[in-house]
PDB file of C-alpha atoms in Angstrom:
ATOM      1  CA  MET P   1     -31.379 -49.134 -31.284  1.00 40.00           C
ATOM      2  CA  GLN P   2     -33.675 -46.805 -33.096  1.00 50.00           C
ATOM      3  CA  SER P   3     -32.317 -43.539 -33.642  1.00 59.00           C
ATOM      4  CA  ARG P   4     -34.523 -40.228 -32.218  1.00 69.00           C
ATOM      5  CA  PHE P   5     -33.055 -38.019 -35.010  1.00 77.00           C
ATOM      6  CA  LYS P   6     -35.614 -38.910 -37.664  1.00 83.00           C
ATOM      7  CA  SER P   7     -37.573 -35.646 -37.753  1.00 88.00           C
ATOM      8  CA  TRP P   8     -37.198 -32.002 -37.017  1.00 92.00           C
ATOM      9  CA  PRO P   9     -39.097 -30.744 -33.930  1.00 82.00           C
ATOM     10  CA  ASN P  10     -42.081 -29.754 -35.546  1.00 85.00           C
ATOM     11  CA  GLY P  11     -42.267 -33.040 -37.362  1.00 90.00           C
ATOM     12  CA  THR P  12     -41.175 -32.231 -40.716  1.00 95.00           C
ATOM     13  CA  ARG P  13     -39.210 -34.249 -43.013  1.00 96.00           C
ATOM     14  CA  ILE P  14     -36.787 -31.773 -44.577  1.00 97.00           C
ATOM     15  CA  ALA P  15     -35.412 -28.364 -43.591  1.00 97.00           C
ATOM     16  CA  ILE P  16     -34.853 -25.725 -46.205  1.00 97.00           C
ATOM     17  CA  ALA P  17     -32.734 -22.514 -45.217  1.00 96.00           C
ATOM     18  CA  ILE P  18     -32.776 -19.667 -47.574  1.00 93.00           C
ATOM     19  CA  THR P  19     -29.544 -17.503 -47.152  1.00 89.00           C
ATOM     20  CA  PRO P  20     -29.589 -14.226 -49.067  1.00 88.00           C
ATOM     21  CA  MET P  21     -26.229 -12.518 -49.299  1.00 83.00           C
ATOM     22  CA  PHE P  22     -26.432  -8.659 -49.297  1.00 80.00           C
ATOM     23  CA  GLU P  23     -22.926  -7.663 -50.198  1.00 74.00           C
ATOM     24  CA  VAL P  24     -21.997  -4.186 -50.857  1.00 70.00           C
ATOM     25  CA  TRP P  25     -18.340  -2.617 -50.978  1.00 67.00           C
ATOM     26  CA  PRO P  26     -16.986   0.917 -50.369  1.00 67.00           C
ATOM     27  CA  GLU P  27     -16.182   2.669 -53.542  1.00 64.00           C
ATOM     28  CA  GLY P  28     -13.332   1.244 -55.363  1.00 58.00           C
ATOM     29  CA  LYS P  29     -13.295  -1.804 -53.286  1.00 60.00           C
ATOM     30  CA  GLY P  30     -15.572  -4.108 -54.914  1.00 58.00           C
ATOM     31  CA  PRO P  31     -14.788  -7.668 -56.339  1.00 61.00           C
ATOM     32  CA  ALA P  32     -13.839  -8.183 -60.118  1.00 58.00           C
ATOM     33  CA  ASN P  33     -16.547  -8.637 -62.379  1.00 54.00           C
ATOM     34  CA  LEU P  34     -16.846 -12.421 -62.637  1.00 53.00           C
ATOM     35  CA  LEU P  35     -18.538 -12.329 -66.097  1.00 53.00           C
ATOM     36  CA  GLN P  36     -15.666 -10.584 -67.689  1.00 55.00           C
ATOM     37  CA  ARG P  37     -13.508 -13.162 -69.177  1.00 54.00           C
ATOM     38  CA  THR P  38     -10.476 -10.899 -70.127  1.00 63.00           C
ATOM     39  CA  GLN P  39      -8.499  -8.620 -67.877  1.00 66.00           C
ATOM     40  CA  VAL P  40      -8.363  -4.783 -68.594  1.00 65.00           C
ATOM     41  CA  LYS P  41      -5.068  -3.480 -69.327  1.00 70.00           C
ATOM     42  CA  PRO P  42      -2.883  -2.316 -66.459  1.00 74.00           C
ATOM     43  CA  GLY P  43      -3.475   1.217 -65.130  1.00 72.00           C
ATOM     44  CA  ILE P  44      -7.167   1.146 -66.519  1.00 68.00           C
ATOM     45  CA  VAL P  45     -10.085   1.663 -64.159  1.00 67.00           C
ATOM     46  CA  ASP P  46     -12.499  -1.380 -64.805  1.00 67.00           C
ATOM     47  CA  ARG P  47     -15.810   0.653 -64.346  1.00 68.00           C
ATOM     48  CA  GLN P  48     -17.599  -2.241 -65.147  1.00 69.00           C
ATOM     49  CA  ALA P  49     -16.443  -4.375 -62.256  1.00 67.00           C
ATOM     50  CA  LEU P  50     -16.598  -1.449 -59.888  1.00 69.00           C
ATOM     51  CA  THR P  51     -20.470  -1.062 -60.598  1.00 72.00           C
ATOM     52  CA  TRP P  52     -21.239  -4.652 -60.841  1.00 71.00           C
ATOM     53  CA  PRO P  53     -21.995  -5.345 -56.978  1.00 73.00           C
ATOM     54  CA  HIS P  54     -24.093  -2.233 -56.982  1.00 75.00           C
ATOM     55  CA  TYR P  55     -26.694  -4.028 -58.287  1.00 80.00           C
ATOM     56  CA  ALA P  56     -27.280  -5.870 -54.953  1.00 79.00           C
ATOM     57  CA  GLY P  57     -28.567  -2.629 -53.096  1.00 80.00           C
ATOM     58  CA  LYS P  58     -30.291  -1.076 -56.199  1.00 81.00           C
ATOM     59  CA  GLU P  59     -32.189  -3.880 -57.657  1.00 86.00           C
ATOM     60  CA  GLY P  60     -31.301  -7.455 -56.701  1.00 85.00           C
ATOM     61  CA  VAL P  61     -31.994  -7.644 -52.877  1.00 88.00           C
ATOM     62  CA  TRP P  62     -35.551  -6.049 -53.354  1.00 91.00           C
ATOM     63  CA  ARG P  63     -36.374  -8.778 -56.027  1.00 92.00           C
ATOM     64  CA  ILE P  64     -35.260 -11.576 -53.651  1.00 90.00           C
ATOM     65  CA  ILE P  65     -37.391 -10.162 -50.894  1.00 92.00           C
ATOM     66  CA  ARG P  66     -40.465  -9.809 -53.015  1.00 94.00           C
ATOM     67  CA  ILE P  67     -40.018 -13.533 -54.166  1.00 93.00           C
ATOM     68  CA  LEU P  68     -39.642 -14.706 -50.627  1.00 94.00           C
ATOM     69  CA  ASP P  69     -42.454 -12.953 -49.587  1.00 95.00           C
ATOM     70  CA  ARG P  70     -44.766 -13.994 -52.307  1.00 94.00           C
ATOM     71  CA  HIS P  71     -44.093 -17.596 -51.172  1.00 96.00           C
ATOM     72  CA  GLY P  72     -44.271 -16.829 -47.641  1.00 95.00           C
ATOM     73  CA  VAL P  73     -40.695 -18.142 -47.192  1.00 93.00           C
ATOM     74  CA  PRO P  74     -38.419 -16.705 -44.610  1.00 90.00           C
ATOM     75  CA  GLY P  75     -34.687 -15.878 -45.451  1.00 90.00           C
ATOM     76  CA  THR P  76     -31.794 -15.151 -43.187  1.00 85.00           C
ATOM     77  CA  PHE P  77     -29.864 -12.206 -44.857  1.00 79.00           C
ATOM     78  CA  CYS P  78     -26.304 -12.069 -43.889  1.00 66.00           C
ATOM     79  CA  THR P  79     -25.053  -8.586 -43.016  1.00 61.00           C
ATOM     80  CA  ASN P  80     -21.721  -8.537 -41.292  1.00 50.00           C
ATOM     81  CA  ASP P  81     -22.441  -5.144 -39.707  1.00 52.00           C
ATOM     82  CA  PHE P  82     -25.580  -5.930 -37.964  1.00 58.00           C
ATOM     83  CA  LEU P  83     -24.025  -9.189 -36.729  1.00 53.00           C
ATOM     84  CA  ALA P  84     -21.034  -7.470 -35.214  1.00 49.00           C
ATOM     85  CA  GLN P  85     -23.342  -5.386 -32.935  1.00 59.00           C
ATOM     86  CA  GLU P  86     -25.017  -8.204 -31.540  1.00 65.00           C
ATOM     87  CA  LYS P  87     -23.816 -11.239 -29.559  1.00 72.00           C
ATOM     88  CA  VAL P  88     -23.700 -13.734 -32.361  1.00 78.00           C
ATOM     89  CA  LEU P  89     -25.348 -17.096 -31.766  1.00 82.00           C
ATOM     90  CA  TRP P  90     -24.438 -18.906 -34.753  1.00 87.00           C
ATOM     91  CA  GLN P  91     -22.087 -18.741 -37.865  1.00 83.00           C
ATOM     92  CA  GLY P  92     -23.139 -20.268 -41.369  1.00 86.00           C
ATOM     93  CA  ASP P  93     -19.691 -20.946 -42.964  1.00 82.00           C
ATOM     94  CA  ALA P  94     -19.491 -24.834 -41.621  1.00 86.00           C
ATOM     95  CA  ASN P  95     -18.324 -26.997 -44.541  1.00 86.00           C
ATOM     96  CA  TYR P  96     -17.799 -30.086 -42.477  1.00 89.00           C
ATOM     97  CA  ILE P  97     -21.182 -31.106 -41.157  1.00 92.00           C
ATOM     98  CA  ASP P  98     -24.520 -31.862 -42.831  1.00 94.00           C
ATOM     99  CA  LEU P  99     -26.642 -30.765 -39.660  1.00 95.00           C
ATOM    100  CA  PRO P 100     -26.189 -27.735 -37.251  1.00 94.00           C
ATOM    101  CA  ARG P 101     -23.732 -28.675 -34.374  1.00 93.00           C
ATOM    102  CA  ARG P 102     -22.845 -26.883 -30.960  1.00 92.00           C
ATOM    103  CA  VAL P 103     -19.102 -25.885 -30.475  1.00 88.00           C
ATOM    104  CA  LYS P 104     -18.107 -24.893 -27.077  1.00 84.00           C
ATOM    105  CA  THR P 105     -15.806 -22.050 -26.459  1.00 79.00           C
ATOM    106  CA  LYS P 106     -14.225 -20.189 -23.416  1.00 76.00           C
ATOM    107  CA  HIS P 107     -16.722 -17.330 -23.931  1.00 72.00           C
ATOM    108  CA  GLY P 108     -20.006 -19.425 -24.208  1.00 78.00           C
ATOM    109  CA  THR P 109     -21.224 -21.791 -27.140  1.00 85.00           C
ATOM    110  CA  LEU P 110     -21.509 -21.186 -30.854  1.00 85.00           C
ATOM    111  CA  VAL P 111     -23.571 -23.052 -33.441  1.00 90.00           C
ATOM    112  CA  HIS P 112     -21.901 -24.032 -36.740  1.00 90.00           C
ATOM    113  CA  ILE P 113     -24.517 -24.209 -39.527  1.00 93.00           C
ATOM    114  CA  PRO P 114     -23.449 -25.786 -42.926  1.00 92.00           C
ATOM    115  CA  HIS P 115     -23.541 -23.565 -45.917  1.00 88.00           C
ATOM    116  CA  SER P 116     -24.231 -23.969 -49.553  1.00 83.00           C
ATOM    117  CA  ASP P 117     -21.857 -26.127 -51.611  1.00 77.00           C
ATOM    118  CA  TYR P 118     -23.501 -24.790 -55.016  1.00 77.00           C
ATOM    119  CA  THR P 119     -24.526 -21.267 -55.195  1.00 73.00           C
ATOM    120  CA  ASP P 120     -25.844 -18.900 -57.634  1.00 68.00           C
ATOM    121  CA  ASN P 121     -22.718 -17.361 -58.772  1.00 66.00           C
ATOM    122  CA  ARG P 122     -21.258 -20.639 -60.163  1.00 66.00           C
ATOM    123  CA  VAL P 123     -23.881 -20.747 -62.870  1.00 66.00           C
ATOM    124  CA  VAL P 124     -24.918 -17.141 -63.625  1.00 60.00           C
ATOM    125  CA  TRP P 125     -22.334 -17.000 -66.683  1.00 65.00           C
ATOM    126  CA  LEU P 126     -23.453 -20.373 -67.973  1.00 70.00           C
ATOM    127  CA  SER P 127     -27.135 -21.707 -67.596  1.00 82.00           C
ATOM    128  CA  PRO P 128     -29.224 -20.821 -64.605  1.00 85.00           C
ATOM    129  CA  ARG P 129     -31.184 -23.930 -65.299  1.00 89.00           C
ATOM    130  CA  GLN P 130     -28.174 -25.871 -63.844  1.00 89.00           C
ATOM    131  CA  TYR P 131     -28.929 -24.076 -60.428  1.00 89.00           C
ATOM    132  CA  TYR P 132     -32.468 -25.530 -60.788  1.00 93.00           C
ATOM    133  CA  ASP P 133     -31.333 -28.869 -61.611  1.00 93.00           C
ATOM    134  CA  VAL P 134     -28.768 -29.179 -58.975  1.00 91.00           C
ATOM    135  CA  TYR P 135     -31.087 -28.052 -56.208  1.00 94.00           C
ATOM    136  CA  LYS P 136     -34.380 -29.978 -57.456  1.00 97.00           C
ATOM    137  CA  ASP P 137     -32.109 -33.309 -57.744  1.00 96.00           C
ATOM    138  CA  THR P 138     -30.529 -32.593 -54.335  1.00 95.00           C
ATOM    139  CA  PHE P 139     -33.939 -31.805 -52.804  1.00 98.00           C
ATOM    140  CA  ASP P 140     -35.747 -34.999 -54.359  1.00 98.00           C
ATOM    141  CA  TYR P 141     -32.919 -37.268 -53.134  1.00 97.00           C
ATOM    142  CA  LEU P 142     -32.816 -35.976 -49.460  1.00 97.00           C
ATOM    143  CA  TYR P 143     -36.567 -35.963 -49.264  1.00 97.00           C
ATOM    144  CA  ALA P 144     -36.906 -39.666 -50.303  1.00 97.00           C
ATOM    145  CA  ASN P 145     -33.912 -41.155 -48.678  1.00 96.00           C
ATOM    146  CA  GLU P 146     -32.913 -39.128 -45.640  1.00 95.00           C
ATOM    147  CA  PRO P 147     -35.501 -37.905 -43.129  1.00 95.00           C
ATOM    148  CA  MET P 148     -34.404 -34.975 -41.220  1.00 95.00           C
ATOM    149  CA  ALA P 149     -32.432 -33.537 -43.748  1.00 96.00           C
ATOM    150  CA  LEU P 150     -31.250 -29.817 -44.347  1.00 97.00           C
ATOM    151  CA  MET P 151     -30.626 -28.254 -47.674  1.00 96.00           C
ATOM    152  CA  VAL P 152     -29.071 -24.637 -47.464  1.00 95.00           C
ATOM    153  CA  MET P 153     -29.629 -22.496 -50.428  1.00 93.00           C
ATOM    154  CA  THR P 154     -27.474 -19.411 -50.940  1.00 88.00           C
ATOM    155  CA  VAL P 155     -28.466 -16.516 -53.440  1.00 88.00           C
ATOM    156  CA  HIS P 156     -26.331 -13.370 -53.950  1.00 84.00           C
ATOM    157  CA  SER P 157     -28.339 -10.244 -54.177  1.00 82.00           C
ATOM    158  CA  HIS P 158     -25.859  -9.002 -57.057  1.00 80.00           C
ATOM    159  CA  PHE P 159     -26.053 -12.368 -58.786  1.00 79.00           C
ATOM    160  CA  GLY P 160     -29.343 -14.166 -57.739  1.00 81.00           C
ATOM    161  CA  GLY P 161     -31.163 -10.999 -57.630  1.00 85.00           C
ATOM    162  CA  ARG P 162     -31.154 -10.517 -61.543  1.00 87.00           C
ATOM    163  CA  PRO P 163     -34.046 -11.794 -63.603  1.00 90.00           C
ATOM    164  CA  LEU P 164     -32.279 -14.637 -65.005  1.00 87.00           C
ATOM    165  CA  MET P 165     -31.426 -16.214 -61.842  1.00 89.00           C
ATOM    166  CA  ALA P 166     -34.359 -14.908 -59.740  1.00 92.00           C
ATOM    167  CA  ALA P 167     -36.770 -16.764 -62.373  1.00 94.00           C
ATOM    168  CA  VAL P 168     -35.172 -20.267 -61.507  1.00 93.00           C
ATOM    169  CA  PHE P 169     -34.959 -19.373 -57.666  1.00 93.00           C
ATOM    170  CA  ASP P 170     -38.923 -18.566 -57.678  1.00 96.00           C
ATOM    171  CA  LYS P 171     -39.463 -21.798 -59.602  1.00 97.00           C
ATOM    172  CA  LEU P 172     -37.381 -23.844 -57.178  1.00 97.00           C
ATOM    173  CA  LEU P 173     -39.646 -22.450 -54.164  1.00 97.00           C
ATOM    174  CA  THR P 174     -42.752 -23.302 -56.103  1.00 98.00           C
ATOM    175  CA  TYR P 175     -41.646 -26.769 -56.330  1.00 98.00           C
ATOM    176  CA  PHE P 176     -40.587 -27.249 -52.727  1.00 98.00           C
ATOM    177  CA  ALA P 177     -43.807 -25.858 -51.430  1.00 96.00           C
ATOM    178  CA  GLN P 178     -45.605 -28.624 -53.408  1.00 97.00           C
ATOM    179  CA  PHE P 179     -44.408 -31.237 -50.935  1.00 97.00           C
ATOM    180  CA  PRO P 180     -45.707 -31.990 -47.385  1.00 94.00           C
ATOM    181  CA  ASP P 181     -43.437 -31.927 -44.371  1.00 94.00           C
ATOM    182  CA  VAL P 182     -41.013 -29.226 -45.690  1.00 97.00           C
ATOM    183  CA  TRP P 183     -39.837 -26.561 -43.080  1.00 97.00           C
ATOM    184  CA  PHE P 184     -38.557 -23.303 -44.385  1.00 97.00           C
ATOM    185  CA  ALA P 185     -36.288 -22.512 -41.448  1.00 96.00           C
ATOM    186  CA  ARG P 186     -34.461 -19.469 -40.316  1.00 95.00           C
ATOM    187  CA  HIS P 187     -30.738 -19.929 -39.187  1.00 93.00           C
ATOM    188  CA  ARG P 188     -31.855 -18.655 -35.715  1.00 92.00           C
ATOM    189  CA  GLU P 189     -34.290 -21.511 -35.773  1.00 95.00           C
ATOM    190  CA  LEU P 190     -31.721 -24.065 -36.878  1.00 95.00           C
ATOM    191  CA  ALA P 191     -29.105 -22.660 -34.244  1.00 93.00           C
ATOM    192  CA  GLN P 192     -31.899 -23.011 -31.316  1.00 94.00           C
ATOM    193  CA  TRP P 193     -32.530 -26.766 -32.411  1.00 94.00           C
ATOM    194  CA  ALA P 194     -28.759 -27.357 -31.980  1.00 93.00           C
ATOM    195  CA  LEU P 195     -28.953 -25.838 -28.605  1.00 91.00           C
ATOM    196  CA  ASP P 196     -31.869 -28.000 -27.711  1.00 91.00           C
ATOM    197  CA  SER P 197     -31.092 -31.075 -29.242  1.00 86.00           C
ATOM    198  CA  GLY P 198     -29.068 -32.498 -26.110  1.00 79.00           C
ATOM    199  CA  SER P 199     -26.088 -33.387 -28.459  1.00 82.00           C
ATOM    200  CA  ASP P 200     -23.056 -31.472 -29.664  1.00 89.00           C
ATOM    201  CA  GLU P 201     -23.165 -33.040 -32.917  1.00 91.00           C
ATOM    202  CA  VAL P 202     -25.605 -35.066 -34.754  1.00 90.00           C
ATOM    203  CA  THR P 203     -23.714 -37.188 -37.409  1.00 91.00           C
ATOM    204  CA  TYR P 204     -25.053 -39.343 -40.540  1.00 93.00           C
ATOM    205  CA  ALA P 205     -23.699 -42.365 -38.503  1.00 92.00           C
ATOM    206  CA  GLN P 206     -26.028 -41.370 -35.522  1.00 89.00           C
ATOM    207  CA  ARG P 207     -28.902 -40.824 -37.807  1.00 90.00           C
ATOM    208  CA  PHE P 208     -28.766 -43.941 -39.757  1.00 92.00           C
ATOM    209  CA  PHE P 209     -26.614 -46.550 -38.187  1.00 90.00           C
ATOM    210  CA  ALA P 210     -27.457 -46.061 -34.513  1.00 74.00           C
TER     211      ALA P 210
END
């Protein structure tokens, strides 16, 4: 039997979901500076660590927005405060699936959307080129071998919004846009696809072994 899960609803071969993370913290509550390889002495306030995440709102998120706008690519910004005010349709932290799936609860249906396995904060202190190579190779493999694939890319405003990472992010979007049948999807659109798919879950076996 031929599987019906061979392309996205609009006939495209691969969906790419961009997830900019705009994370800020109250004064004194920010994460440690991941670029610092040694710890400060006990009792000393680590000013560098405290100011490190402030880059997100001051500079990084605006650079990411500008890059997305220039490419005409939508992004799904994760801001917990706004999500809490709404009736949430989806959550984007699923690490056990390739495609969005429906999860039924006693209060209704929630869509689980997979997240990035490899994000910008893994490479910013090494070589940003690794970020480019990983996502280019992943895209090339999925585009050639797995129709109706989904690739989710996470970019943190206080990491990926810095010029050394933003340059690579911009280059990736330019590369992806060269190919036909690429859908830059919002998470809301992926969630709606899952709700309309007629199946709680679409597995790899259903797509290629049915």
